[in-house]
Amino acid sequence: MCLDCDNQRLNRRNLMKLAGIGLAASTVALPALASDKKAAPAAAADPHAAEAPAAHASTAEAPAAEAHAADPHAAEAPALSPKQALAKLKEGNRRFVEDANACAADLAQRREELAGGQHPWAIVLTCSDSRVTPELIFGGVTLGELFVIRNAGNVLDTGALGTIEYGAEHLHAPLIVVMGHKKCGAVSAACDVVKKGVELEGSIGKMVQPILPVALAALFKSEDFVGQTVRNNAVSGAKRIAEESHIVSHLVDEGHVKIVAAVYDITTGEVEFIDKIS
């Protein structure tokens, strides 16, 4: 037999051996690949699972992680006291008054952080006026910090009160602020109804009805009728929250929640807080 034929047989044998090794390797790799595929859905279901050990490096923090998994809002409850939350709002407003352009936020990163849940530290009921933006007014707070309810005249209606209850009881926000603002159109309309007998058409008349008793009580008691009504309307709304909601009043009595009124000056940017609402 020629040397070339022998070489061809040897080459074929080597190829068969290599093929056998390749098949053996593939059978080893397949179970590992299958296990990876099975693990993938779990990672997709909880994108933060792999990061949990790094976020809770100490064993003392493990119970907090377990509580957070059971109730995504529970772990954040003690983050700020009502007093600290109010101080944070005041400090933020000071920054806004001094340098409004400096109040900026990294929204893209914050949006990713909040994908798993929200933990606001203040609830704000305020007016829908386009010049009144709580997230800017209070120092450029970013996503996930304020639980905001807005309607014309910052009226405490059923929807607003239910939203406040949700924010206080389920999201554990320690502070509730009812904030009016100077030159409020809804309050001015209510004042015109009381003082001038103006009849408002459509749903606007119904909308300002809760403000009418407040305007009537302030009539002839101040040179700035509208301004006084704005202030009194904010205070009235703050008082009514505790009076009409046993959920919130219970949290207030236990010291978990504080309710304040406030008035925003659209010219200066300053917020006047009214702590005493009783």
Short mmCIF file of C-alpha atoms in Angstrom, two decimals:
data_model
loop_
_atom_site.label_atom_id
_atom_site.label_comp_id
_atom_site.label_asym_id
_atom_site.label_seq_id
_atom_site.Cartn_x
_atom_site.Cartn_y
_atom_site.Cartn_z
CA MET A 1 0.00 0.00 0.00
CA CYS A 2 1.34 3.42 -0.84
CA LEU A 3 2.36 5.99 1.71
CA ASP A 4 -0.31 8.44 0.49
CA CYS A 5 -3.08 5.92 1.19
CA ASP A 6 -1.77 5.35 4.72
CA ASN A 7 -1.72 9.08 5.34
CA GLN A 8 -5.30 9.42 4.10
CA ARG A 9 -6.46 6.66 6.52
CA LEU A 10 -4.67 8.35 9.44
CA ASN A 11 -6.19 11.72 8.58
CA ARG A 12 -9.70 10.16 8.46
CA ARG A 13 -9.14 8.53 11.84
CA ASN A 14 -7.97 11.82 13.34
CA LEU A 15 -11.02 13.56 11.93
CA MET A 16 -13.32 10.93 13.47
CA LYS A 17 -11.59 11.34 16.84
CA LEU A 18 -11.97 15.13 16.65
CA ALA A 19 -15.64 14.74 15.69
CA GLY A 20 -16.15 12.45 18.68
CA ILE A 21 -14.53 14.98 21.00
CA GLY A 22 -16.72 17.73 19.56
CA LEU A 23 -19.90 15.69 20.14
CA ALA A 24 -18.87 14.95 23.71
CA ALA A 25 -18.19 18.62 24.36
CA SER A 26 -21.57 19.59 22.93
CA THR A 27 -23.38 17.13 25.22
CA VAL A 28 -21.63 18.73 28.19
CA ALA A 29 -22.44 22.23 27.04
CA LEU A 30 -26.11 21.59 26.29
CA PRO A 31 -27.25 21.08 29.94
CA ALA A 32 -25.39 24.21 30.98
CA LEU A 33 -27.02 26.15 28.16
CA ALA A 34 -30.43 24.79 29.14
CA SER A 35 -29.88 25.82 32.75
CA ASP A 36 -28.91 29.30 31.59
CA LYS A 37 -32.13 29.53 29.59
CA LYS A 38 -34.15 28.44 32.62
CA ALA A 39 -32.45 31.05 34.79
CA ALA A 40 -33.00 33.85 32.30
CA PRO A 41 -36.77 34.34 32.91
CA ALA A 42 -36.16 34.65 36.66
CA ALA A 43 -33.61 37.39 36.05
CA ALA A 44 -35.99 39.15 33.69
CA ALA A 45 -38.80 38.94 36.23
CA ASP A 46 -36.63 40.59 38.90
CA PRO A 47 -33.93 42.75 37.28
CA HIS A 48 -32.68 43.85 40.72
CA ALA A 49 -32.20 40.32 42.14
CA ALA A 50 -28.54 40.11 41.16
CA GLU A 51 -27.84 43.49 42.70
CA ALA A 52 -29.47 42.71 46.04
CA PRO A 53 -26.32 41.45 47.85
CA ALA A 54 -24.37 44.56 46.84
CA ALA A 55 -27.17 46.87 47.90
CA HIS A 56 -27.52 45.12 51.28
CA ALA A 57 -23.92 44.24 52.08
CA SER A 58 -24.45 43.80 55.81
CA THR A 59 -26.51 40.98 57.28
CA ALA A 60 -28.27 43.50 59.52
CA GLU A 61 -29.95 44.97 56.47
CA ALA A 62 -31.31 41.62 55.23
CA PRO A 63 -34.66 41.91 57.09
CA ALA A 64 -35.28 45.26 55.40
CA ALA A 65 -34.70 43.64 52.00
CA GLU A 66 -37.16 40.85 52.82
CA ALA A 67 -39.75 43.38 54.01
CA HIS A 68 -39.28 45.36 50.82
CA ALA A 69 -39.88 42.25 48.72
CA ALA A 70 -43.12 41.55 50.60
CA ASP A 71 -44.27 45.18 50.57
CA PRO A 72 -42.30 47.49 48.24
CA HIS A 73 -43.37 50.52 50.27
CA ALA A 74 -42.66 49.27 53.80
CA ALA A 75 -38.87 49.64 53.79
CA GLU A 76 -39.00 53.33 52.92
CA ALA A 77 -41.50 54.34 55.60
CA PRO A 78 -39.04 55.65 58.23
CA ALA A 79 -36.82 57.50 55.73
CA LEU A 80 -38.02 60.98 56.81
CA SER A 81 -40.04 62.20 59.75
CA PRO A 82 -42.80 64.79 59.15
CA LYS A 83 -40.51 67.47 60.59
CA GLN A 84 -37.63 66.48 58.33
CA ALA A 85 -39.88 66.39 55.26
CA LEU A 86 -41.14 69.91 55.96
CA ALA A 87 -37.57 71.16 56.50
CA LYS A 88 -36.59 69.57 53.18
CA LEU A 89 -39.40 71.39 51.36
CA LYS A 90 -38.42 74.70 52.95
CA GLU A 91 -34.77 74.23 52.03
CA GLY A 92 -35.71 73.30 48.47
CA ASN A 93 -37.87 76.40 48.11
CA ARG A 94 -34.99 78.52 49.42
CA ARG A 95 -32.75 77.14 46.66
CA PHE A 96 -35.45 77.82 44.07
CA VAL A 97 -35.81 81.45 45.18
CA GLU A 98 -32.06 82.05 45.23
CA ASP A 99 -31.16 80.28 41.97
CA ALA A 100 -34.05 78.74 40.05
CA ASN A 101 -31.82 77.70 37.15
CA ALA A 102 -29.74 75.49 39.43
CA CYS A 103 -32.72 73.25 40.18
CA ALA A 104 -32.14 70.46 37.67
CA ALA A 105 -32.41 66.68 37.96
CA ASP A 106 -30.89 63.59 36.34
CA LEU A 107 -34.22 62.19 35.18
CA ALA A 108 -32.92 59.29 33.10
CA GLN A 109 -31.05 57.64 35.96
CA ARG A 110 -33.82 58.38 38.46
CA ARG A 111 -36.43 56.85 36.14
CA GLU A 112 -34.52 53.57 36.11
CA GLU A 113 -34.17 53.60 39.90
CA LEU A 114 -37.93 54.01 40.35
CA ALA A 115 -38.99 51.26 37.96
CA GLY A 116 -39.62 48.95 40.90
CA GLY A 117 -41.79 51.30 43.01
CA GLN A 118 -42.32 54.77 44.43
CA HIS A 119 -41.64 56.18 47.90
CA PRO A 120 -42.60 59.89 47.93
CA TRP A 121 -41.82 61.84 51.08
CA ALA A 122 -44.44 64.57 50.67
CA ILE A 123 -48.01 64.85 49.35
CA VAL A 124 -48.92 68.18 47.76
CA LEU A 125 -52.45 69.31 46.89
CA THR A 126 -52.14 72.44 44.80
CA CYS A 127 -53.66 74.40 41.93
CA SER A 128 -53.54 73.39 38.26
CA ASP A 129 -52.21 76.86 37.37
CA SER A 130 -49.40 76.39 34.85
CA ARG A 131 -47.16 78.74 36.85
CA VAL A 132 -47.34 76.46 39.90
CA THR A 133 -45.08 73.43 39.55
CA PRO A 134 -44.27 71.84 42.93
CA GLU A 135 -41.33 69.81 41.60
CA LEU A 136 -39.57 73.06 40.64
CA ILE A 137 -40.87 75.26 43.44
CA PHE A 138 -39.42 72.96 46.07
CA GLY A 139 -35.87 72.97 44.76
CA GLY A 140 -35.97 70.84 41.65
CA VAL A 141 -37.03 67.62 43.35
CA THR A 142 -37.02 64.78 40.88
CA LEU A 143 -39.14 61.75 40.01
CA GLY A 144 -40.50 59.75 42.92
CA GLU A 145 -40.24 62.43 45.62
CA LEU A 146 -43.57 64.28 45.60
CA PHE A 147 -47.07 62.78 45.35
CA VAL A 148 -48.94 65.64 43.68
CA ILE A 149 -52.68 66.28 43.29
CA ARG A 150 -53.70 69.28 41.19
CA ASN A 151 -57.01 70.91 40.37
CA ALA A 152 -58.21 74.48 39.87
CA GLY A 153 -58.25 76.18 43.26
CA ASN A 154 -56.58 73.25 45.11
CA VAL A 155 -60.04 72.04 46.15
CA LEU A 156 -60.31 69.12 48.56
CA ASP A 157 -62.88 67.04 46.71
CA THR A 158 -63.44 63.27 46.93
CA GLY A 159 -60.77 62.46 44.38
CA ALA A 160 -58.19 64.64 46.10
CA LEU A 161 -58.96 63.26 49.56
CA GLY A 162 -58.82 59.65 48.35
CA THR A 163 -55.49 60.31 46.67
CA ILE A 164 -54.12 61.87 49.84
CA GLU A 165 -55.26 58.85 51.87
CA TYR A 166 -53.49 56.53 49.45
CA GLY A 167 -50.29 58.55 49.62
CA ALA A 168 -50.31 58.70 53.41
CA GLU A 169 -51.41 55.15 54.23
CA HIS A 170 -49.96 53.05 51.41
CA LEU A 171 -46.98 55.10 50.24
CA HIS A 172 -46.11 56.24 53.79
CA ALA A 173 -45.51 59.89 52.85
CA PRO A 174 -44.99 61.72 56.17
CA LEU A 175 -46.05 65.22 55.07
CA ILE A 176 -49.22 66.64 53.49
CA VAL A 177 -49.21 70.19 52.09
CA VAL A 178 -52.25 72.07 50.79
CA MET A 179 -50.79 74.92 48.76
CA GLY A 180 -52.68 77.84 47.29
CA HIS A 181 -51.06 80.62 45.30
CA LYS A 182 -51.41 84.33 44.79
CA LYS A 183 -53.55 85.55 41.87
CA CYS A 184 -55.43 82.27 41.70
CA GLY A 185 -58.06 82.37 38.94
CA ALA A 186 -60.39 79.82 40.56
CA VAL A 187 -60.38 81.66 43.88
CA SER A 188 -60.89 85.00 42.09
CA ALA A 189 -63.92 83.52 40.32
CA ALA A 190 -65.36 82.34 43.63
CA CYS A 191 -64.80 85.80 45.09
CA ASP A 192 -66.66 87.37 42.14
CA VAL A 193 -69.62 85.07 42.79
CA VAL A 194 -69.74 86.06 46.45
CA LYS A 195 -69.04 89.79 46.08
CA LYS A 196 -70.53 90.63 42.67
CA GLY A 197 -73.12 87.92 42.17
CA VAL A 198 -71.43 86.66 39.00
CA GLU A 199 -72.94 83.48 37.55
CA LEU A 200 -70.39 81.04 36.20
CA GLU A 201 -71.39 78.81 33.29
CA GLY A 202 -70.83 75.11 32.80
CA SER A 203 -68.92 72.99 35.30
CA ILE A 204 -66.78 75.92 36.43
CA GLY A 205 -69.59 77.05 38.72
CA LYS A 206 -69.77 73.62 40.33
CA MET A 207 -65.99 73.47 40.57
CA VAL A 208 -65.69 76.62 42.70
CA GLN A 209 -68.61 75.79 45.01
CA PRO A 210 -66.34 74.42 47.77
CA ILE A 211 -64.48 77.75 47.78
CA LEU A 212 -67.65 79.89 48.18
CA PRO A 213 -68.04 79.43 51.97
CA VAL A 214 -64.38 80.36 52.44
CA ALA A 215 -64.80 83.47 50.29
CA LEU A 216 -67.98 84.44 52.09
CA ALA A 217 -66.24 84.20 55.47
CA ALA A 218 -63.43 86.48 54.24
CA LEU A 219 -65.73 89.11 52.71
CA PHE A 220 -65.13 92.65 54.07
CA LYS A 221 -62.42 91.35 56.45
CA SER A 222 -59.39 92.30 54.39
CA GLU A 223 -58.41 94.87 51.78
CA ASP A 224 -57.00 91.99 49.75
CA PHE A 225 -60.18 89.92 49.49
CA VAL A 226 -58.80 87.47 46.94
CA GLY A 227 -55.45 87.11 48.70
CA GLN A 228 -57.10 86.43 52.05
CA THR A 229 -59.42 83.89 50.48
CA VAL A 230 -56.44 82.12 48.86
CA ARG A 231 -54.82 81.81 52.27
CA ASN A 232 -57.99 80.77 54.06
CA ASN A 233 -58.82 78.24 51.33
CA ALA A 234 -55.47 76.50 51.80
CA VAL A 235 -55.92 76.43 55.58
CA SER A 236 -59.50 75.20 55.24
CA GLY A 237 -58.42 72.38 52.93
CA ALA A 238 -55.65 71.33 55.32
CA LYS A 239 -58.05 71.29 58.29
CA ARG A 240 -60.69 69.32 56.41
CA ILE A 241 -58.25 66.52 55.57
CA ALA A 242 -57.98 65.47 59.20
CA GLU A 243 -61.65 66.20 59.90
CA GLU A 244 -63.01 64.17 56.98
CA SER A 245 -60.50 61.31 56.82
CA HIS A 246 -60.18 58.96 59.78
CA ILE A 247 -57.32 57.26 57.92
CA VAL A 248 -55.21 60.42 57.86
CA SER A 249 -56.32 61.67 61.29
CA HIS A 250 -55.19 58.37 62.81
CA LEU A 251 -51.75 58.76 61.22
CA VAL A 252 -51.56 62.36 62.45
CA ASP A 253 -52.48 61.35 66.00
CA GLU A 254 -49.72 58.73 65.98
CA GLY A 255 -47.17 61.29 64.79
CA HIS A 256 -46.53 59.59 61.45
CA VAL A 257 -48.01 62.40 59.34
CA LYS A 258 -48.07 66.20 59.55
CA ILE A 259 -50.49 68.47 57.66
CA VAL A 260 -49.61 72.06 56.78
CA ALA A 261 -51.03 74.78 54.54
CA ALA A 262 -48.97 76.99 52.26
CA VAL A 263 -49.24 79.93 49.86
CA TYR A 264 -46.97 80.31 46.84
CA ASP A 265 -46.02 83.77 45.55
CA ILE A 266 -45.84 83.47 41.75
CA THR A 267 -43.81 86.68 41.53
CA THR A 268 -41.01 85.96 44.01
CA GLY A 269 -41.17 82.15 43.96
CA GLU A 270 -41.37 82.04 47.76
CA VAL A 271 -43.63 79.66 49.65
CA GLU A 272 -45.12 80.73 52.96
CA PHE A 273 -45.81 77.72 55.16
CA ILE A 274 -48.67 77.83 57.65
CA ASP A 275 -48.01 75.22 60.30
CA LYS A 276 -50.88 76.14 62.62
CA ILE A 277 -54.07 75.18 60.83
CA SER A 278 -56.33 74.49 63.82
#
